[in-house]
Coordinates of C-alpha atoms in Angstrom, one line a residue:
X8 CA -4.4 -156.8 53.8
X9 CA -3.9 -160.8 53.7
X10 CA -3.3 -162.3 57.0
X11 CA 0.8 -162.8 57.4
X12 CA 1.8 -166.4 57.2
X13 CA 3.7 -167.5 60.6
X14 CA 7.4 -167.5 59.5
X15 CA 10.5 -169.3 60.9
X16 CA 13.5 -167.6 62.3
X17 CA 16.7 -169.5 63.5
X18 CA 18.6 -166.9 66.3
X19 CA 22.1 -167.9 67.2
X20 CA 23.7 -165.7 70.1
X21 CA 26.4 -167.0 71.4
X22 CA 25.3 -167.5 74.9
X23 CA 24.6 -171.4 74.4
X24 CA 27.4 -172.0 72.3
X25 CA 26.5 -172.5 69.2
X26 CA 23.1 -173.8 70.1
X27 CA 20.1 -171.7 69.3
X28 CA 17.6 -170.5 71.3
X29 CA 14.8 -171.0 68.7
X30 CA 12.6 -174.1 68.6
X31 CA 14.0 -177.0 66.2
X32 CA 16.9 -175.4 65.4
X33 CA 19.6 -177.1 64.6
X34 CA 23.5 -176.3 66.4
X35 CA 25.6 -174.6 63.8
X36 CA 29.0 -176.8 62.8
X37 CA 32.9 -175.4 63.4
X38 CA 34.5 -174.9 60.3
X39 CA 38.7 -175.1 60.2
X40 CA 40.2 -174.4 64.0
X41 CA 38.1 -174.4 66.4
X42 CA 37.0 -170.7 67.9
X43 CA 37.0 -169.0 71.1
X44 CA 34.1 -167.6 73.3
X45 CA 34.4 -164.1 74.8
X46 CA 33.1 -161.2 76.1
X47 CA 33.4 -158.5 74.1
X48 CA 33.1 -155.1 74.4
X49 CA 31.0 -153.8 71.3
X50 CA 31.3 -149.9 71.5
X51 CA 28.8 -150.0 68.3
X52 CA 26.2 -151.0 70.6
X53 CA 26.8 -148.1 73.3
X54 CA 29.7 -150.3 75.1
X55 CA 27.9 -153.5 75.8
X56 CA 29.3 -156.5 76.8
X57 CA 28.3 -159.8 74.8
X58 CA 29.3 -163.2 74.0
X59 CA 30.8 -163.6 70.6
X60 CA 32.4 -166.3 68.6
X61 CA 36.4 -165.4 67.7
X62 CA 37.5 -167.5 64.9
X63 CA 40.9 -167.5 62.8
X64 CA 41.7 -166.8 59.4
X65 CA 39.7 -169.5 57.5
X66 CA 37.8 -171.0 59.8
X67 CA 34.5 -170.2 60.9
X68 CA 31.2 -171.5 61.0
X69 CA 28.1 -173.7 58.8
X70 CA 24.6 -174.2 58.8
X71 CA 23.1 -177.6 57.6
X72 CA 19.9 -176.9 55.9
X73 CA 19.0 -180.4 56.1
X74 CA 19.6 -180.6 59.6
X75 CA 17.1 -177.7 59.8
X76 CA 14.4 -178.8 57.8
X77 CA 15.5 -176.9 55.1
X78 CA 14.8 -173.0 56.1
X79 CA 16.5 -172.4 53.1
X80 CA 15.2 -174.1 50.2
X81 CA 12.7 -171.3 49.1
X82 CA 13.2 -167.7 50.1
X83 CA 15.4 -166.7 52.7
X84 CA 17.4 -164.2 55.0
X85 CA 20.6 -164.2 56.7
X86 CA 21.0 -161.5 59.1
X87 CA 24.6 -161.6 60.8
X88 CA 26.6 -158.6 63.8
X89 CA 30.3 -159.7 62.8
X90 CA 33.4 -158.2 62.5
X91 CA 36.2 -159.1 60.1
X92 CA 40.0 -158.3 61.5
X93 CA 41.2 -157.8 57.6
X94 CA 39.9 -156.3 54.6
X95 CA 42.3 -155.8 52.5
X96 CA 41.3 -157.2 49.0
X97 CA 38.9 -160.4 48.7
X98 CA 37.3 -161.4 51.9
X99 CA 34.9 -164.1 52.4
X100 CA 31.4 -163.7 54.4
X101 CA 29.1 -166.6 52.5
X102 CA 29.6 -169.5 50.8
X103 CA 26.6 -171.0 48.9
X104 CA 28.5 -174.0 47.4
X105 CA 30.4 -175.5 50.5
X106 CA 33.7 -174.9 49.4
X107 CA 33.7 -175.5 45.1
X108 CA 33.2 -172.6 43.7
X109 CA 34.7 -168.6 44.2
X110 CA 31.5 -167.6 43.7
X111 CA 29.3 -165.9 46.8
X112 CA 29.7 -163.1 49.1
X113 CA 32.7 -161.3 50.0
X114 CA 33.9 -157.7 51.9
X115 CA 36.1 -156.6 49.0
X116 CA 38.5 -153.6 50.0
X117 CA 35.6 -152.5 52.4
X118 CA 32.6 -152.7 49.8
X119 CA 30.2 -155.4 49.6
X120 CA 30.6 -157.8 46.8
X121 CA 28.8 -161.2 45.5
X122 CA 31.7 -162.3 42.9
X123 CA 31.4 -162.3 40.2
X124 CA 28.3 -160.6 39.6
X125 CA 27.9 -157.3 41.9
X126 CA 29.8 -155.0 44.0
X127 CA 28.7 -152.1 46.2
X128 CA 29.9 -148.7 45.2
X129 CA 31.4 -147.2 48.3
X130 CA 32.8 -148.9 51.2
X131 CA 30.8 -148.8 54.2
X132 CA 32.9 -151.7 56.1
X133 CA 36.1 -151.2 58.3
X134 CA 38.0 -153.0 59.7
X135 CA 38.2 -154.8 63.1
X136 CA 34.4 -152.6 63.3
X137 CA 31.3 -154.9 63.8
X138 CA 28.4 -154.4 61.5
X139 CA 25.0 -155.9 60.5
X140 CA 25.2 -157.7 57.2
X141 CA 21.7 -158.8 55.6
X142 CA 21.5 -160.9 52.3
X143 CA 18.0 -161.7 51.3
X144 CA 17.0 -163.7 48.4
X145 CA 13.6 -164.2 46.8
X146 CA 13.3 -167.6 44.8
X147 CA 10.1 -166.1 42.9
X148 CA 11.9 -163.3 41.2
X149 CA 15.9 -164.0 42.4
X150 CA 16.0 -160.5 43.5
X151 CA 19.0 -160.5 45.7
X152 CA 19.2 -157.3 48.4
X153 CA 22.3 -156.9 50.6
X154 CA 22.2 -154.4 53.5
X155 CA 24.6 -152.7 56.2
X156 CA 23.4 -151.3 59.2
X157 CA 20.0 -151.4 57.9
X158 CA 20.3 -149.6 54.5
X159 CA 20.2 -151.3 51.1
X160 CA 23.8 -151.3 49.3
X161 CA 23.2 -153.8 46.8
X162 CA 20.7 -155.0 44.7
X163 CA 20.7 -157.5 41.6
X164 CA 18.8 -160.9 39.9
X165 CA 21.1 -163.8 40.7
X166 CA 22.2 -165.2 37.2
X167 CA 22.4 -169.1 38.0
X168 CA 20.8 -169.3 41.4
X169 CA 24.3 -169.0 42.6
X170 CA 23.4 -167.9 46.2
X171 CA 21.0 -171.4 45.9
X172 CA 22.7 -174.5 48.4
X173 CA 24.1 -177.1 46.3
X174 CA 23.1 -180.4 46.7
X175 CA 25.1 -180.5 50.0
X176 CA 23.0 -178.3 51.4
X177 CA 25.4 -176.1 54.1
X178 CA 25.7 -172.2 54.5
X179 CA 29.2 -171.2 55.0
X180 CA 30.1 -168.7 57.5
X181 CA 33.5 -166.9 56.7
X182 CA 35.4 -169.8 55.8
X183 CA 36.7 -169.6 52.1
X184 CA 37.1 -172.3 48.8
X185 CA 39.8 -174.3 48.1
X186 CA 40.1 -172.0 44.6
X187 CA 41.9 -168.8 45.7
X188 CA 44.6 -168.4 48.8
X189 CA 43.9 -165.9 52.0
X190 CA 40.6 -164.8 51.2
X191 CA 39.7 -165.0 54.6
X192 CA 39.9 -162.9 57.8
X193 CA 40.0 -163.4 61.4
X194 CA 37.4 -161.9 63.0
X195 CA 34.1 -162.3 65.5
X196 CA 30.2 -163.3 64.9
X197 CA 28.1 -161.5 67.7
X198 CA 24.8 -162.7 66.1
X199 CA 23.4 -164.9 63.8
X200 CA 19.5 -165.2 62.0
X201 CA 18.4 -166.9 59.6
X202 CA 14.5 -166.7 58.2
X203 CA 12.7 -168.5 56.0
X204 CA 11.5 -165.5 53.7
X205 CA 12.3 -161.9 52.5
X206 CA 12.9 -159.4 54.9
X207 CA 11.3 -156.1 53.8
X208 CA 13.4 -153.1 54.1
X209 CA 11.8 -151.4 56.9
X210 CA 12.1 -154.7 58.7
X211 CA 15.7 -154.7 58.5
X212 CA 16.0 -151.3 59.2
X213 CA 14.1 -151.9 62.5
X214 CA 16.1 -155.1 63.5
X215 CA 19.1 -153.0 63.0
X216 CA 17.5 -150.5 65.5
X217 CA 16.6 -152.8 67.7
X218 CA 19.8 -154.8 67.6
X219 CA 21.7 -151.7 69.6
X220 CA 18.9 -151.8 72.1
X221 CA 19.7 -155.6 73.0
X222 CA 21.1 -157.7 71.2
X223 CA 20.0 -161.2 72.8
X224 CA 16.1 -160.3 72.2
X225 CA 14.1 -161.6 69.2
X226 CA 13.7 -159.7 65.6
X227 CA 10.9 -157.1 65.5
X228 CA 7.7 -158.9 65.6
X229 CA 5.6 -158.1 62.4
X230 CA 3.1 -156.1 64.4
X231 CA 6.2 -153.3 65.0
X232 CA 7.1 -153.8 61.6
X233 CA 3.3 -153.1 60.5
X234 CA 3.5 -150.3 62.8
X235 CA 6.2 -148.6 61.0
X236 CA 4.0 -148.3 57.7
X237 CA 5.3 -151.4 56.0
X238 CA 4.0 -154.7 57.3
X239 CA 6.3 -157.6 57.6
X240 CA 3.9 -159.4 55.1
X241 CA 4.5 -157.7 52.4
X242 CA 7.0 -159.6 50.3
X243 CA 10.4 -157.3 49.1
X244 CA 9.6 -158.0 45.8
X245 CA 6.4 -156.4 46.2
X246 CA 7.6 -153.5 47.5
X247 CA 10.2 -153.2 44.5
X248 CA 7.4 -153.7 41.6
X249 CA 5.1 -150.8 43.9
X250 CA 8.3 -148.3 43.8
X251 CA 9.6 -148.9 39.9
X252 CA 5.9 -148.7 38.3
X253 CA 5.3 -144.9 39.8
X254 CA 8.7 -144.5 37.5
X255 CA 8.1 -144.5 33.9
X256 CA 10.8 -146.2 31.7
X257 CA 12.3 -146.3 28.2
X258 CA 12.7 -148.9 25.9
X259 CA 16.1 -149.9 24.9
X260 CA 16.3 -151.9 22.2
X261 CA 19.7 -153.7 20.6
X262 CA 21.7 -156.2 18.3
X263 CA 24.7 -157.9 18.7
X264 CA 26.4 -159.4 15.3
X265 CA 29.4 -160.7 14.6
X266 CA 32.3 -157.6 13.1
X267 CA 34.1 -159.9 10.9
X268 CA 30.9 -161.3 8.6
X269 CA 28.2 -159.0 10.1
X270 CA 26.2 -162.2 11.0
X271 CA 24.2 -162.3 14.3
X272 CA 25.0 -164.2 17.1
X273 CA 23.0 -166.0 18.4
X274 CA 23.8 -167.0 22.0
X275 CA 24.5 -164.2 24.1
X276 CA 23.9 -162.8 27.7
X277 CA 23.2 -159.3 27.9
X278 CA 23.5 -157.5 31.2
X279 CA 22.5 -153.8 32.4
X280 CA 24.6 -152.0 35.0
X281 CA 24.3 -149.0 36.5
X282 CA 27.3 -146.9 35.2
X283 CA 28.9 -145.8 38.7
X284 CA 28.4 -149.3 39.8
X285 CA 29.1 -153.1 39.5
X286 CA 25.6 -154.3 40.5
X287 CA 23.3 -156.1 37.6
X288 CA 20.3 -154.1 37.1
X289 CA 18.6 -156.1 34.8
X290 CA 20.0 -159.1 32.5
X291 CA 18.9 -160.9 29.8
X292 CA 19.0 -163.9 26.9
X293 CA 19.2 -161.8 23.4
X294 CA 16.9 -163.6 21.2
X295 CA 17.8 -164.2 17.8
X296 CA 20.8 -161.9 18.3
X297 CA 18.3 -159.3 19.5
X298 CA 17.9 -158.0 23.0
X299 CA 14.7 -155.2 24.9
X300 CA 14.8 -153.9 28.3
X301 CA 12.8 -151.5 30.0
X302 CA 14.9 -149.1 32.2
X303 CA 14.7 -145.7 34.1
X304 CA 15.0 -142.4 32.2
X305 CA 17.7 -139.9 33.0
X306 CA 20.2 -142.3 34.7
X307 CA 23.8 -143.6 32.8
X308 CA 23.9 -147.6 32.4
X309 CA 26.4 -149.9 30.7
X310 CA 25.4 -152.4 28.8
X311 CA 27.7 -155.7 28.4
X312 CA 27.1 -158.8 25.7
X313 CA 29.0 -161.9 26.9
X314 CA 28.9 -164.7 24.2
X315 CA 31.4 -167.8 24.1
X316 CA 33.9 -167.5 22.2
X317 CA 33.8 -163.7 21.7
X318 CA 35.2 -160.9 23.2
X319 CA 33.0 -159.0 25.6
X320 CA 31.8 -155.6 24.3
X321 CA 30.1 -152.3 26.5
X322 CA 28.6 -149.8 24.9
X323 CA 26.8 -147.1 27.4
X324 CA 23.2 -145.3 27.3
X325 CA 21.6 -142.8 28.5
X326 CA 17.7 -143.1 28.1
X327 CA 16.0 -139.5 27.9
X328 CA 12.5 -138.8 29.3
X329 CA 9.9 -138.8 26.8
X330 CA 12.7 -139.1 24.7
X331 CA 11.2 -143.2 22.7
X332 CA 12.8 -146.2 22.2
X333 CA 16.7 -146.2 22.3
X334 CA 18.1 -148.8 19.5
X335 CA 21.8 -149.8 20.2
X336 CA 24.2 -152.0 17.9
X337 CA 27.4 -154.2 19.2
X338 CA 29.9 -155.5 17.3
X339 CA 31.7 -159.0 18.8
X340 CA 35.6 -159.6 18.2
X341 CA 35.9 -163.2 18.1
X342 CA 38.2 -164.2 21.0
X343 CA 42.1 -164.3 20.4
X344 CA 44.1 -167.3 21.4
X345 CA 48.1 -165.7 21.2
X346 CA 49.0 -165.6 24.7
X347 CA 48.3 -168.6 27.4
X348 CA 45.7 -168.2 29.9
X349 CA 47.9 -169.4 32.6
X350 CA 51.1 -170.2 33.6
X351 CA 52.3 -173.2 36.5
X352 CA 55.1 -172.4 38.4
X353 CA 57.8 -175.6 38.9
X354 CA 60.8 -175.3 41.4
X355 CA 64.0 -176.2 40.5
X356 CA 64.8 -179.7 38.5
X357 CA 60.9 -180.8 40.0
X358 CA 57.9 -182.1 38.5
X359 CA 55.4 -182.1 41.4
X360 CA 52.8 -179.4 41.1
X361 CA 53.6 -176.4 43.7
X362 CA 50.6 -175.5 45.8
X363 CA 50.3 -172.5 43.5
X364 CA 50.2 -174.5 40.2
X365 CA 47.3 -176.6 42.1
X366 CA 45.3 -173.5 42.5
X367 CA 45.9 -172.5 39.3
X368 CA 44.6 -175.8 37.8
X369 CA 41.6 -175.5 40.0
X370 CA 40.5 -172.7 38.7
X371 CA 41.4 -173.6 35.0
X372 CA 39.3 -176.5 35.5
X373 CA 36.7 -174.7 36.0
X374 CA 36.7 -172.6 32.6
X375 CA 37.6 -175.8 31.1
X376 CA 34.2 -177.3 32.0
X377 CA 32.3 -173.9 30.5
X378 CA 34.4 -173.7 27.4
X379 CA 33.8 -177.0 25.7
X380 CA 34.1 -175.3 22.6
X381 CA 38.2 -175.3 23.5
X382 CA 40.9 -177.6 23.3
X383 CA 44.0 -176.8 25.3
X384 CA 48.0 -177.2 24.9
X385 CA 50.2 -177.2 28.0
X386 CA 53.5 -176.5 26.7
X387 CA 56.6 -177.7 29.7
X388 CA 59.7 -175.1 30.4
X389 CA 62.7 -175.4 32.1
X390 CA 65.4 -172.7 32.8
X391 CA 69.0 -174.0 31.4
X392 CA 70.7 -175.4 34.7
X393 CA 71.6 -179.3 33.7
X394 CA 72.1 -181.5 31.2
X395 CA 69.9 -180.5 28.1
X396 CA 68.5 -183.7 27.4
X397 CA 67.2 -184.3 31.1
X398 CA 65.7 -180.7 30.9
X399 CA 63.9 -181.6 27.9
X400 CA 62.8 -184.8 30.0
X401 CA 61.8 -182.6 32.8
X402 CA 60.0 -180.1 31.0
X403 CA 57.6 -182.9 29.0
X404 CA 56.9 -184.5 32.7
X405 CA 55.9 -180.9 34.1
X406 CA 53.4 -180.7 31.1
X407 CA 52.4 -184.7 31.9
X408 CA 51.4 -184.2 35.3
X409 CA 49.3 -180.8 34.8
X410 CA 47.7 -182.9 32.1
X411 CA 47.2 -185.7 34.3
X412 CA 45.6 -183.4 37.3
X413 CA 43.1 -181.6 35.0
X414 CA 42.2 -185.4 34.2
X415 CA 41.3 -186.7 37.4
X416 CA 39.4 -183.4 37.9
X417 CA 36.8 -184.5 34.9
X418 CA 38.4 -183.2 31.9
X419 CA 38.4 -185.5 29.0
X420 CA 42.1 -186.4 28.1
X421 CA 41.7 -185.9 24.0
X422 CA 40.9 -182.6 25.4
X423 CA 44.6 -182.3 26.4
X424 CA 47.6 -182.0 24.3
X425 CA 51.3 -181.8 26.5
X426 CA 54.6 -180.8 24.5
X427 CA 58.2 -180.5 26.2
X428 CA 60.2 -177.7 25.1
X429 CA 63.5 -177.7 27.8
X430 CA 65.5 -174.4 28.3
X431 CA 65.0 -173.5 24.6
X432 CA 62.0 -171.1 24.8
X433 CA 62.8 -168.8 28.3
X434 CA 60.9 -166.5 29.4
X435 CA 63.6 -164.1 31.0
X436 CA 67.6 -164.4 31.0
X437 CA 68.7 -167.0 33.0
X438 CA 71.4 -164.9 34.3
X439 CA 70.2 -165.5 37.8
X440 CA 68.0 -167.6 40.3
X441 CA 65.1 -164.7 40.0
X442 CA 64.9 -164.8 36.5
X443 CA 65.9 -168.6 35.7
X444 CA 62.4 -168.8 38.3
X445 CA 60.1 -167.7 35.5
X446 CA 61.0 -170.0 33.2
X447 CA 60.0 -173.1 35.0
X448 CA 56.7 -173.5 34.2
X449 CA 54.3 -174.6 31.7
X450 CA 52.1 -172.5 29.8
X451 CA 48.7 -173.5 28.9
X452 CA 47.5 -172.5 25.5
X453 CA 43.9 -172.6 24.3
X454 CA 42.7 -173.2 20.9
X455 CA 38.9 -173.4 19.0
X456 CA 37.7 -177.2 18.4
X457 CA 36.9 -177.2 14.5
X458 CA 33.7 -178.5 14.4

């Protein structure tokens, strides 16, 4: 065996702040309202008393790679003892992209989850009940692995290098994007690593064990990880290649055309998912409208084409041992465009944008920057309270200003179209204040560019 290279580790407890204990570390950076120290009583770790961080619904904590000379630039691993108070729906633990994006790592309803790519398939997180949450990524291969309490829940090739620091280069603790309201807990951060590599397996598992004996000491030393049977050397990639090639797999071969001329198309993402999970097994560019992967016999997965301007389509296989190559066909719908994508909210005889119209327009900027094969129409409401003329007014500025926000966020204004349409296309009856409420808005509408 190859002589381990000497690795970095960056230990934050608590006891100094948020200083670290480890040589050239950097201090980590408050994020939101400022947090409290305490002693806490952990019961998961037989009752012991240790210092933790508190923080408040979005708020938490960051890491500035650049401040320590960038641990995080190749492979990595972020090893965290936290609890979150909350858990009910979307709940955010990392955040790769300082704030722009929903992507990243979440707790959603108890089950670990990097959105919008891979969830977990039970729930092993409670509330208000610390745990130890690993993430590991490996920039050879992208092969993401997330643990709790030392076992391996999630496992899947990150599309876009989405869990990759953006070019402001800060690690997130807790503290979600501007995107999506409460998707945040309160909670508390016991413990904080953060190495320069892949963690094997084992070596998770054993600074799991290890954390319940103290919690303050350093991370198993690769000579107890060796001792185990699986030296800290050896890369978790390695380890994955050793354990799939004792398995022999199937072929599964496939096409994806269009239904309504039978032609192929050409750009589209395939992805392979386990059938009783969300996690991304395997994914893939289908050449020439054709697609190949090699998978395990004897086990259910669902197979997805996503192509612009297409409905996604699943089909599911089951690949038999000894059984030869499976061939699969998908047929594409070309997307439908009778229905808006969203809808603002406006409050009574207003044109500013509500918060929630903001968020809204966020997020629709977003898919307006993928989808530049789209044009979109924002069509202004109004319920029929007033004069009619000023409600038609009204309605045509609601539709301006949405326009004019997408604008400033980088969308190109020919891209645009606004149309004011008053009281005279509602929604609901406008019998009374709940009602009248849904229809002031504006709808927006998207449409194919002819090319």
């Amino acid at each position: 065996m190859g002589k381990a290279r000497a690795q970095k580790v960056y230990t934050y407890d608590f006891s100094d702040g948020l200083k670290s204990y480890s040589d050239s570390a950097p201090e980590l950076h408050i994020l939101g309202t400022e947090g409290k120290y305490l002693e806490e009583v952990l019961p998961e770790l037989g009752k012991q008393k240790r210092t933790v961080y508190q923080f408040e619904a979005n708020s938490g904590l960051q890491f500035n790679n650049q401040e320590g000379y960038n641990l995080m630039s190749g492979s990595y691993t972020v090893e965290i003892y936290f609890r979150l108070d909350e858990l009910e729906s979307w709940k955010r633990v990392l955040d790769f992209k300082n704030r722009k994006s929903d992507n990243g790592c979440y707790i959603y309803e108890g089950r670990l989850n990097f959105f919008n790519f891979a969830t977990g398939e039970k729930a092993p997180v409670k509330p208000k009940e610390y745990i130890h949450y690993v993430f590991s990524r490996d920039v050879e291969t992208h092969l993401i692995k997330m643990y709790v309490d030392g076992e391996s829940k999630v496992e899947f090739i990150d599309p876009g290098d989405e869990a990759v620091l953006d070019q402001e280069q800060v690690l997130n603790f807790f503290q979600d994007d501007l995107i999506a309201k409460n998707e945040a807990s309160p909670g508390a951060v016991a413990l904080i690593r953060l190495y320069d590599r892949v963690m094997t397996p084992i070596f998770v598992q054993q600074s799991f064990q290890r954390l319940a004996r103290n919690i303050q000491r350093s991370p198993p030393t690769i000579a107890e990880a060796a001792a185990s049977g699986s030296p800290e050397g050896e890369d978790l990639a390695e380890i994955v290649v050793k354990t799939k090639a004792r398995i022999p797999s199937v072929e599964v071969t496939g096409k994806v055309y269009n239904g309504r001329n039978l032609d192929r198309v050409m750009d589209v993402d395939v992805l392979v998912r386990r059938s009783n999970g969300d996690s991304i097994v395997a994914r893939a560019k289908a050449i020439d409208g054709a697609y190949r992967f090699q998978l395990r016999p004897l086990e259910t997965y669902r197979i997805t084409a996503l192509s612009q301007g297409f409905e996604a389509k699943s089909i599911m296989v089951t690949p038999q041992a000894n059984g030869g190559e499976v061939k699969t066909l998908m047929s594409l719908r070309e997307e439908k465009y009778d229905k808006p994508i969203s809808t603002l909210p406006f409050s009574q005889s207003d044109s500013s944008l509500t918060s929630e119209a903001r968020s809204a327009l966020d997020t629709l900027t977003n898919f307006m920057m993928e989808r530049t094969d789209l044009k979109f129409r924002l069509f202004g409401h109004t319920d029929n309270v007033g004069d009619f003329d000023k409600n038609i007014s009204l309605s045509q500025q609601r539709a301006t200003i949405a326009r004019d926000y997408l604008v400033s966020k980088g969308i190109e204004v020919n891209r645009v179209e606004t149309q004011g349409y008053g009281p005279t296309r509602p929604l609901a009856s406008n019998n009374s204040e709940t009602t009248r409420r849904q229809n002031r808005r504006v709808e927006v509408w998207a449409e194919p560019i002819k090319r």
